[in-house]
Short mmCIF file of C-alpha atoms (C1' of nucleotides) in Angstrom, two decimals:
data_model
loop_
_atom_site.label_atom_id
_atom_site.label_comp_id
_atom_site.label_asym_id
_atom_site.label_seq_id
_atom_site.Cartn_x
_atom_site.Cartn_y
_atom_site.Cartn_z
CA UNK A 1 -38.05 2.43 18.64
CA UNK A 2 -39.08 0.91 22.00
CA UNK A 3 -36.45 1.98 24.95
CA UNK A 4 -37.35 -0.33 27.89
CA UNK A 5 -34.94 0.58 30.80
CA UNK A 6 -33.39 3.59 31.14
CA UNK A 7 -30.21 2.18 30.36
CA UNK A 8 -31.53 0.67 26.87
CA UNK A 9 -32.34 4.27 26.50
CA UNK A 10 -28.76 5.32 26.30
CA UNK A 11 -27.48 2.42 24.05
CA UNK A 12 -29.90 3.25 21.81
CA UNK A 13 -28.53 6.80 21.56
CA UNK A 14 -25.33 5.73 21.50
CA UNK A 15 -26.43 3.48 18.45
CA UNK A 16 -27.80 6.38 16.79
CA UNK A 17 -25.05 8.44 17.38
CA UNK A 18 -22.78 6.18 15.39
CA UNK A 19 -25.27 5.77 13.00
CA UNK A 20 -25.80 9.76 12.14
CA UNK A 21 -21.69 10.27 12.62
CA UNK A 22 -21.23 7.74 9.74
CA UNK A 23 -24.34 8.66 7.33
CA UNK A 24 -23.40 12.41 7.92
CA UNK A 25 -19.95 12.13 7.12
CA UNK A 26 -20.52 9.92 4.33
CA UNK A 27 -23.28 12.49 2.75
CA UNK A 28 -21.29 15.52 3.36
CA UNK A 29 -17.80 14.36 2.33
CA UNK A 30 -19.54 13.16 -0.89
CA UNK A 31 -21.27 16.52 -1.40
CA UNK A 32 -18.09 18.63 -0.87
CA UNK A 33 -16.00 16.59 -3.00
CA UNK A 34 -18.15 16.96 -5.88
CA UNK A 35 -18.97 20.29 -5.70
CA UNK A 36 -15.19 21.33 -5.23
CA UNK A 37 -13.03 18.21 -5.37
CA UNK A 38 -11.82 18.74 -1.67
CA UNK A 39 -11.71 15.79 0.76
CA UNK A 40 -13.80 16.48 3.90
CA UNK A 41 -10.37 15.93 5.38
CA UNK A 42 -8.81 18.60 3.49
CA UNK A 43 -11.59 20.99 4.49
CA UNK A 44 -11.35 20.41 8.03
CA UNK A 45 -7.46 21.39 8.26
CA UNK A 46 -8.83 24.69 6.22
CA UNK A 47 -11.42 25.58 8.66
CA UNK A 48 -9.00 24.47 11.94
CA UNK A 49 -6.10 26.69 10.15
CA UNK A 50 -8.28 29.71 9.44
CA UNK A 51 -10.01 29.84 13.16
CA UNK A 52 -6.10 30.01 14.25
CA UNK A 53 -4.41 33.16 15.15
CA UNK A 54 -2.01 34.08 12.29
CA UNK A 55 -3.93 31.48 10.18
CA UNK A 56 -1.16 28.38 11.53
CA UNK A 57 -0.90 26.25 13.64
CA UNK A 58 2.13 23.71 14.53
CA UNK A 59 1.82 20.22 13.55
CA UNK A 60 1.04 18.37 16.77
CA UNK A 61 -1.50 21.04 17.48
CA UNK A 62 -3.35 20.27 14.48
CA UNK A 63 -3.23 16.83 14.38
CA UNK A 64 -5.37 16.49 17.64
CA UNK A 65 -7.64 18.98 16.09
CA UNK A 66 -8.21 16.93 13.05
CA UNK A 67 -7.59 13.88 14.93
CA UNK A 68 -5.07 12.12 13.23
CA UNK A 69 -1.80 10.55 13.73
CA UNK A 70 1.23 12.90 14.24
CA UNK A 71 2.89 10.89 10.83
CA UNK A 72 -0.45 10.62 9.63
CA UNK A 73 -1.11 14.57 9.39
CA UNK A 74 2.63 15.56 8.10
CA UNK A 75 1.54 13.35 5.09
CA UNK A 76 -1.90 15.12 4.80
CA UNK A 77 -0.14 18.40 5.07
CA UNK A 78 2.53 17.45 2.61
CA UNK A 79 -0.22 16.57 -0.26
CA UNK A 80 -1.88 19.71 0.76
CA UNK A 81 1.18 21.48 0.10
CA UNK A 82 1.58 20.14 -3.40
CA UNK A 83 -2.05 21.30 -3.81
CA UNK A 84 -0.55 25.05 -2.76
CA UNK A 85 -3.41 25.34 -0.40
CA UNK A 86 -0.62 25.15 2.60
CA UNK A 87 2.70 26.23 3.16
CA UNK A 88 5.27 25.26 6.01
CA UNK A 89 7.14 27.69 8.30
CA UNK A 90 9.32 26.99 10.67
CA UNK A 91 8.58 28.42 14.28
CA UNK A 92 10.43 31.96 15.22
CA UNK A 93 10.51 30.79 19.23
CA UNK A 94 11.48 27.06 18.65
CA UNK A 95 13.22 25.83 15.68
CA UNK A 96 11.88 22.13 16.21
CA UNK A 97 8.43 23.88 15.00
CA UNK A 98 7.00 23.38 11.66
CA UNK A 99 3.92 25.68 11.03
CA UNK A 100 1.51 24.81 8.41
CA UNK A 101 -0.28 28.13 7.64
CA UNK A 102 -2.98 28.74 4.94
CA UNK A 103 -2.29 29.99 1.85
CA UNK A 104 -4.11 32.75 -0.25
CA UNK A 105 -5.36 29.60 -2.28
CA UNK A 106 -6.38 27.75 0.75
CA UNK A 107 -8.09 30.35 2.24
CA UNK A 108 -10.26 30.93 -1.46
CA UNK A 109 -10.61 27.47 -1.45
CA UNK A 110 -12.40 27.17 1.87
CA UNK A 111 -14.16 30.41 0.95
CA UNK A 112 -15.39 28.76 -1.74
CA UNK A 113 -16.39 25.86 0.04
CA UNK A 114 -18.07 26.92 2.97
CA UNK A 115 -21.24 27.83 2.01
CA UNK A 116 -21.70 24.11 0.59
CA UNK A 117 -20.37 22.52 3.87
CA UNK A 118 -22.73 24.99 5.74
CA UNK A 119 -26.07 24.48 3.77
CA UNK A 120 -25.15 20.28 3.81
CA UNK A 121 -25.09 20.03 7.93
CA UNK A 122 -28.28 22.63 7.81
CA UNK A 123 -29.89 20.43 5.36
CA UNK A 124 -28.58 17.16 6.75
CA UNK A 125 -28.26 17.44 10.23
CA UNK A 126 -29.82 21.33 11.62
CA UNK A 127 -33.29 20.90 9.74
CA UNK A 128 -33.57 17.55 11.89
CA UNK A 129 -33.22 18.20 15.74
CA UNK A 130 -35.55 20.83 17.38
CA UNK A 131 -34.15 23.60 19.30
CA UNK A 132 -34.40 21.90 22.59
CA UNK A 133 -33.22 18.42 21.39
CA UNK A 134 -29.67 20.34 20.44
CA UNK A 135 -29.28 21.69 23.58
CA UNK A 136 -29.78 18.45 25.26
CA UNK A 137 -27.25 16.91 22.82
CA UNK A 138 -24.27 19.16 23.73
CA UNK A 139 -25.36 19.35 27.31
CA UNK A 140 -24.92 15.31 27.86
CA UNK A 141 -22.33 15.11 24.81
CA UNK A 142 -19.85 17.74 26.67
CA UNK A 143 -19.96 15.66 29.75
CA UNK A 144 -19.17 12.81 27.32
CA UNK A 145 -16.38 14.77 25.47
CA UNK A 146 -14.56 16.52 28.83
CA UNK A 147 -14.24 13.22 30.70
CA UNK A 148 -12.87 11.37 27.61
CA UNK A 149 -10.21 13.97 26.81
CA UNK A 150 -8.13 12.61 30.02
CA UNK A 151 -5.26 12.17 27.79
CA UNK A 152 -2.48 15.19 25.64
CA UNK A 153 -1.57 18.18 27.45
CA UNK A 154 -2.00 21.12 25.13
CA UNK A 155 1.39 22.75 23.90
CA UNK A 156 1.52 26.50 23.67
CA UNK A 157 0.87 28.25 20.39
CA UNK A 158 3.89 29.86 18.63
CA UNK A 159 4.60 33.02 17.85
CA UNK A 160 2.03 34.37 20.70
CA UNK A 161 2.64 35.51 24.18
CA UNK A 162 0.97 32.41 26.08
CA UNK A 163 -2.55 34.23 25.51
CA UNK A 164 -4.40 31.54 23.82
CA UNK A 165 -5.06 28.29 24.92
CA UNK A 166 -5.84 26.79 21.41
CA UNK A 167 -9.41 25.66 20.51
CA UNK A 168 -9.86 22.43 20.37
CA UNK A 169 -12.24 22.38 17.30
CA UNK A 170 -14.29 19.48 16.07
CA UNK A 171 -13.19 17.57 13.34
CA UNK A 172 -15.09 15.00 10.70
CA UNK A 173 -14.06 11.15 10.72
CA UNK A 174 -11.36 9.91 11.02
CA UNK A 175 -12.05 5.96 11.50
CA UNK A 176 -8.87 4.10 13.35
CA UNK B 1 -20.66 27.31 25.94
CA UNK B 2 -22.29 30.33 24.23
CA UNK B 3 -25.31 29.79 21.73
CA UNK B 4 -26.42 32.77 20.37
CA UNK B 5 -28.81 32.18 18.03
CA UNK B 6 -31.17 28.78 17.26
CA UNK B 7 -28.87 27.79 14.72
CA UNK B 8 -25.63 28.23 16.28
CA UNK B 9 -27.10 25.59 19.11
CA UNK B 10 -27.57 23.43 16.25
CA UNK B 11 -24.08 23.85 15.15
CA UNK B 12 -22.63 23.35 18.52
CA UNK B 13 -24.97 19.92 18.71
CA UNK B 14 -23.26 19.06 15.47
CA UNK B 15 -19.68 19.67 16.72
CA UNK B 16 -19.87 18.06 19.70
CA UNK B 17 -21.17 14.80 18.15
CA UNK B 18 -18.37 15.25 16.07
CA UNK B 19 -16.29 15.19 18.61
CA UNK B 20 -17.57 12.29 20.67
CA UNK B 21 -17.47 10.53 18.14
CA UNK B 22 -13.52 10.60 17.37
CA UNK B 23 -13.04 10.71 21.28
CA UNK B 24 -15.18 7.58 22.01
CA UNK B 25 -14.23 5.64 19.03
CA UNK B 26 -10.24 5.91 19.90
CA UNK B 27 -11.05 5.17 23.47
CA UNK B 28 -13.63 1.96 22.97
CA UNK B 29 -11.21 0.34 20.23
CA UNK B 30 -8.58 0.86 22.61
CA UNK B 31 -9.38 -0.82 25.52
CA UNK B 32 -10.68 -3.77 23.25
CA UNK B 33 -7.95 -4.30 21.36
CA UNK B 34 -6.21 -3.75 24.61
CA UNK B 35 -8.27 -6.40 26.64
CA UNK B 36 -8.97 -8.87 23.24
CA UNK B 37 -6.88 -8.06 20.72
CA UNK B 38 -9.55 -7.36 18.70
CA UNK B 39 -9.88 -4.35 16.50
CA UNK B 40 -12.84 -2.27 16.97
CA UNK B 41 -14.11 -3.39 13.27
CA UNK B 42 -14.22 -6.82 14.05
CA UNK B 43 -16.38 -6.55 17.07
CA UNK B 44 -18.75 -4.51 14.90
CA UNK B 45 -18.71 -7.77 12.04
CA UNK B 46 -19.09 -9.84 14.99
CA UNK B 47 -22.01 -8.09 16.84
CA UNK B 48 -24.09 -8.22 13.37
CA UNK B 49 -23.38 -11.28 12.47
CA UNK B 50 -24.72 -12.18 16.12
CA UNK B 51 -27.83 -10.79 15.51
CA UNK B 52 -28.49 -11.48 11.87
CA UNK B 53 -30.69 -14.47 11.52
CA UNK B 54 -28.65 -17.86 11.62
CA UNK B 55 -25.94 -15.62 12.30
CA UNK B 56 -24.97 -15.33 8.61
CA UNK B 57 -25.28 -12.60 6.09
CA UNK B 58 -24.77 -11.55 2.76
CA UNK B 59 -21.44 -9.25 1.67
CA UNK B 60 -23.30 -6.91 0.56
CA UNK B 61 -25.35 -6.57 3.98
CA UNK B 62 -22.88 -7.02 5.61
CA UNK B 63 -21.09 -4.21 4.41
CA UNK B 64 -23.75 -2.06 4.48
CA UNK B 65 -24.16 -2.78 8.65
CA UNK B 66 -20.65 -2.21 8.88
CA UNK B 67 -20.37 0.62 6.55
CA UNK B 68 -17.80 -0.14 4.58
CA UNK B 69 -17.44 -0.61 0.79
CA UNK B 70 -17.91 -3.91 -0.44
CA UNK B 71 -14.64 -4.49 -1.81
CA UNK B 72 -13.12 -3.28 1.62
CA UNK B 73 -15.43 -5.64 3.56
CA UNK B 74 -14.53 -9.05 1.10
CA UNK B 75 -10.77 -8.06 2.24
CA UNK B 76 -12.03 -7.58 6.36
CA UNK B 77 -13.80 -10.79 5.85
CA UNK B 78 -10.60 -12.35 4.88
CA UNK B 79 -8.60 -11.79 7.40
CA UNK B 80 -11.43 -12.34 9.80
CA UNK B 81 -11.79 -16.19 7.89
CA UNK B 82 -8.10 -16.28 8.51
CA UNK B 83 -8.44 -15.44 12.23
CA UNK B 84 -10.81 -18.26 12.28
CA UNK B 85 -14.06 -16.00 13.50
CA UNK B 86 -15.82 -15.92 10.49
CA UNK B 87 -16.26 -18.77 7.39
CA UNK B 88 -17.69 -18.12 3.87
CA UNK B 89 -20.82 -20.11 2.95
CA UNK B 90 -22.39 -19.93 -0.53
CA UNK B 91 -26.02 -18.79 -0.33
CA UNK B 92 -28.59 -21.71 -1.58
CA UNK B 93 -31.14 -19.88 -3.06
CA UNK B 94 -28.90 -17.91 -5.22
CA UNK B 95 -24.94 -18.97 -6.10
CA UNK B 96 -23.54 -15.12 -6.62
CA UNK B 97 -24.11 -14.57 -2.84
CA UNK B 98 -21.73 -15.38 -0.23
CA UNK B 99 -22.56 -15.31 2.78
CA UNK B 100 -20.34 -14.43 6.31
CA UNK B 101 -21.11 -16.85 8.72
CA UNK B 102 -19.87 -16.72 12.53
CA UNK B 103 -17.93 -19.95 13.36
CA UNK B 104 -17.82 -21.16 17.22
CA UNK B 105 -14.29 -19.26 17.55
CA UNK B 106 -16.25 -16.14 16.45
CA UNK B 107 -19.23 -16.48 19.24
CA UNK B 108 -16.47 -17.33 21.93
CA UNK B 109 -14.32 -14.30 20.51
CA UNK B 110 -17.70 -11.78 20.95
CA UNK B 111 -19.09 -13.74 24.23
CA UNK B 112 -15.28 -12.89 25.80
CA UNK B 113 -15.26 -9.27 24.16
CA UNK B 114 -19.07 -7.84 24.70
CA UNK B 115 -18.59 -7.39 28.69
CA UNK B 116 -15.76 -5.23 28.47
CA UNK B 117 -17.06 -2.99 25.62
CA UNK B 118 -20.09 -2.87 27.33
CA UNK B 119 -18.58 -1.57 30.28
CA UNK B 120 -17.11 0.92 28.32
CA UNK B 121 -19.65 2.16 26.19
CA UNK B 122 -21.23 2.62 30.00
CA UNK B 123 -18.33 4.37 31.62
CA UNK B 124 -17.48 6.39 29.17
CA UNK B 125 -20.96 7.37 27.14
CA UNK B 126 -24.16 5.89 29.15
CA UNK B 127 -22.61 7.44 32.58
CA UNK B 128 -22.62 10.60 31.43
CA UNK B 129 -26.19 11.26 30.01
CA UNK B 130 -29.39 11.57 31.63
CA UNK B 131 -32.30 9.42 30.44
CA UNK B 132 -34.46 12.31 29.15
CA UNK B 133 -31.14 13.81 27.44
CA UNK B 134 -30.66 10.12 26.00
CA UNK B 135 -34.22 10.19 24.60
CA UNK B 136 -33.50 13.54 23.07
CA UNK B 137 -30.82 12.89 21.59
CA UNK B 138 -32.36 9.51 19.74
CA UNK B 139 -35.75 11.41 18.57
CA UNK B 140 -33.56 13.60 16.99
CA UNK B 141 -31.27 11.51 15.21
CA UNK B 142 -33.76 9.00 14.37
CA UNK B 143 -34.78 11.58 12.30
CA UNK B 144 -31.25 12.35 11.04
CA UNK B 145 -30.68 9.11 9.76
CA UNK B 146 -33.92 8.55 8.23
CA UNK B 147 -33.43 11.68 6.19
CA UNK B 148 -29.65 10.61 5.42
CA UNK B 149 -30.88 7.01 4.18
CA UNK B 150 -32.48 7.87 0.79
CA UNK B 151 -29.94 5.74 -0.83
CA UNK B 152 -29.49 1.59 -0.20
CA UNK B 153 -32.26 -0.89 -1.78
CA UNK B 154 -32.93 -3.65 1.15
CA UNK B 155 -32.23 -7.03 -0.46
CA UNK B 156 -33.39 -10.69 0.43
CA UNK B 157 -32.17 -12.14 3.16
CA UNK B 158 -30.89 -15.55 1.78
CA UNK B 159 -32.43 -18.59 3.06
CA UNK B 160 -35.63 -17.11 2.60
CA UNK B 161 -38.78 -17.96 -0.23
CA UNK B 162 -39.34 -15.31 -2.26
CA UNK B 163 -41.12 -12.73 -0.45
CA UNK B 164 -39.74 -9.46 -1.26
CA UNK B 165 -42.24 -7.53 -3.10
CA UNK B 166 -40.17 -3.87 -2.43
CA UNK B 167 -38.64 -3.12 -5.81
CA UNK B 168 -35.09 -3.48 -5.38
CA UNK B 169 -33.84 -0.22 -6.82
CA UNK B 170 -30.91 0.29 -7.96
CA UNK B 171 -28.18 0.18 -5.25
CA UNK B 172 -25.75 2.22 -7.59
CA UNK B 173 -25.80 4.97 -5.30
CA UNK B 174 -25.14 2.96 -2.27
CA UNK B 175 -20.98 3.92 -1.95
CA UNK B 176 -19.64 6.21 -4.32
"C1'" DT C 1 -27.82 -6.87 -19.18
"C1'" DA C 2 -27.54 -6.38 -14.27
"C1'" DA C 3 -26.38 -7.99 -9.55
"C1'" DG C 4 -23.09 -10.09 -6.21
"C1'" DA C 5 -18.67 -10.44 -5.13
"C1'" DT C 6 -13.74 -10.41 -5.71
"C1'" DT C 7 -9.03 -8.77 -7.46
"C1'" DG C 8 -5.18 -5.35 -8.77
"C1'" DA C 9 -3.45 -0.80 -8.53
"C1'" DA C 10 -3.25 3.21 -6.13
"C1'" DT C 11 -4.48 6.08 -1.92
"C1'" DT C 12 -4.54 6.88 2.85
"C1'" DG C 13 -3.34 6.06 7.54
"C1'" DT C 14 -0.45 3.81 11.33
"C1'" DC C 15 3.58 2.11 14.02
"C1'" DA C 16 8.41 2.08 15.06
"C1'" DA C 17 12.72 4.08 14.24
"C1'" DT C 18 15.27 8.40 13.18
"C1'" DC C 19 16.83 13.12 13.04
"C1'" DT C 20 17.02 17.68 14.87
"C1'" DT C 21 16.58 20.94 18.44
"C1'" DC C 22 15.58 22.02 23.20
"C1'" DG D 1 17.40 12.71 27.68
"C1'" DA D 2 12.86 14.55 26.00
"C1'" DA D 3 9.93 16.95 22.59
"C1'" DG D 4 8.61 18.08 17.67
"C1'" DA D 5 8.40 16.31 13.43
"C1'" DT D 6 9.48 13.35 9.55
"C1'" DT D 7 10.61 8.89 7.10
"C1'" DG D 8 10.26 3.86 5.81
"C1'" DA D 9 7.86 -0.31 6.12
"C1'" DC D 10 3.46 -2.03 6.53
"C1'" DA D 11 -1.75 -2.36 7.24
"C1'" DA D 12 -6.26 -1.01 5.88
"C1'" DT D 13 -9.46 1.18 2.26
"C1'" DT D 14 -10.94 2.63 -1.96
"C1'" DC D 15 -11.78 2.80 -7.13
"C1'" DA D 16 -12.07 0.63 -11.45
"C1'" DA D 17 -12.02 -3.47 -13.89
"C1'" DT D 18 -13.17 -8.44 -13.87
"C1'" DC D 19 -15.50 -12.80 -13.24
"C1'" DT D 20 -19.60 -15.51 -12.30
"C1'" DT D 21 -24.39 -16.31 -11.99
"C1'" DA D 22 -29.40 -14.67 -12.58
#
DNA sequence: TAAGATTGAATTGTCAATCTTC
DNA sequence: GAAGATTGACAATTCAATCTTA
């Protein structure tokens, strides 16, 4: 692909970038789901849960990790609840709090589905980009991420002493 | 940011596209809807319509550019008929195609919209990447996507003669 | 029969209002 | 009053079935 100016340069990565998000996603959500019938949405509030402290995390904390509306995740949370692969607690220091915290189930479930999540983005993505090429990605696409996260101040965790400034994880689509 | 090994750099590329993606998507549709009124998935019909020769194409292309399945596209391409942007035309050469086709309303929507989401897509992407980071990142995902688009047959454009000799396969596996 | 496209039913996500607790 | 979270009404998407034309 010819990149004339610099600037056509970057447009054309930006293209590409929204090309590979959507393909990716697309491939991988497919692959997960038929291997173990769980939405790539369900697997991301697994993995965001399980890299928590205590395995939960309140409701407005996860919903920027998983980048959805606040309404939007207490829906998502609710069906996963039904599913048993989530529970709710309500938060010792402040009773407006609800926790969602991974079950035994959940956890086995994203045991379970890990490997074919992990061997997908090696196969699908990893295999792709050279050594050097990924470190030039994150390089520019942390500048990209840090200035456009200008926008929620992050809430304290729960039951911690204020320790742990929660880790903003990445999270698979979610389209507006 | 710590990468230990080859892979985890890999990993840490994936992530943070991940990220930029959600980040840049909220941000870009925001400010257009904010400027225009018009939702970030109408700008995208617009733009390929724009560049699709006679600024028409089929559904099914359509929804492919877009990436969106077909029967959510028809139900886009409704509302963007009743906006007035876009009008159905039946293809000549064969009556089961319909084909979008940008109406004056629709350039002069795009024409008004295309400065500020260029700006944009320069403030908040282009302004933070380096040229040799930007061609990087597209050698890589060039690759990406090539690898990820084993699955949609090309078809006609419509006007056209008859000069397709690639096989149309079978473009069951396009959307699940 | 298969391809192109649309429709109906059900799923998923969003916005504005609400309820509880701080 | 403000923050955390949920609910109801509504918008956007998807899947499966349908209709038309090739």
């Amino acid at each position: 692909v010819r990149t004339d100016s610099p600037d056509e340069a970057r447009l054309e990565a930006w293209r590409l970038l929204l090309m590979a998000h959507a393909r990716l996603v697309d491939v991988l959500g497919d692959e997960l789901e038929a291997a173990h019938g769980l939405p790539l949405t369900w697997y991301d509030v697994l993995v965001n849960l399980r890299a928590a402290p205590e395995h939960a995390l309140r409701m407005n904390d996860l919903a920027d990790a998983v980048l959805l509306s606040r309404s939007g995740l207490t829906r998502l949370v609710d069906r996963m609840t039904a599913a048993g692969l989530v529970e709710r607690r309500t938060c010792a220091s402040d009773r407006r709090g609800q926790l969602a915290a991974l079950t035994p189930a959940g956890r086995a479930a994203l045991r379970a589905a890990a490997p074919t999540h992990m061997r997908g983005v090696a196969e699908h993505f990893a295999a792709h980009v050279s050594e050097a090429e990924a470190a030039a990605m994150s390089a520019a696409l942390t500048r990209v991420v840090d200035a456009a996260s200008r926008r929620p101040g992050r809430a304290a965790a729960c039951g911690e002493a204020g320790t742990d400034p929660a880790p903003v994880r990445a999270s698979a689509g979610a389209r507006r």
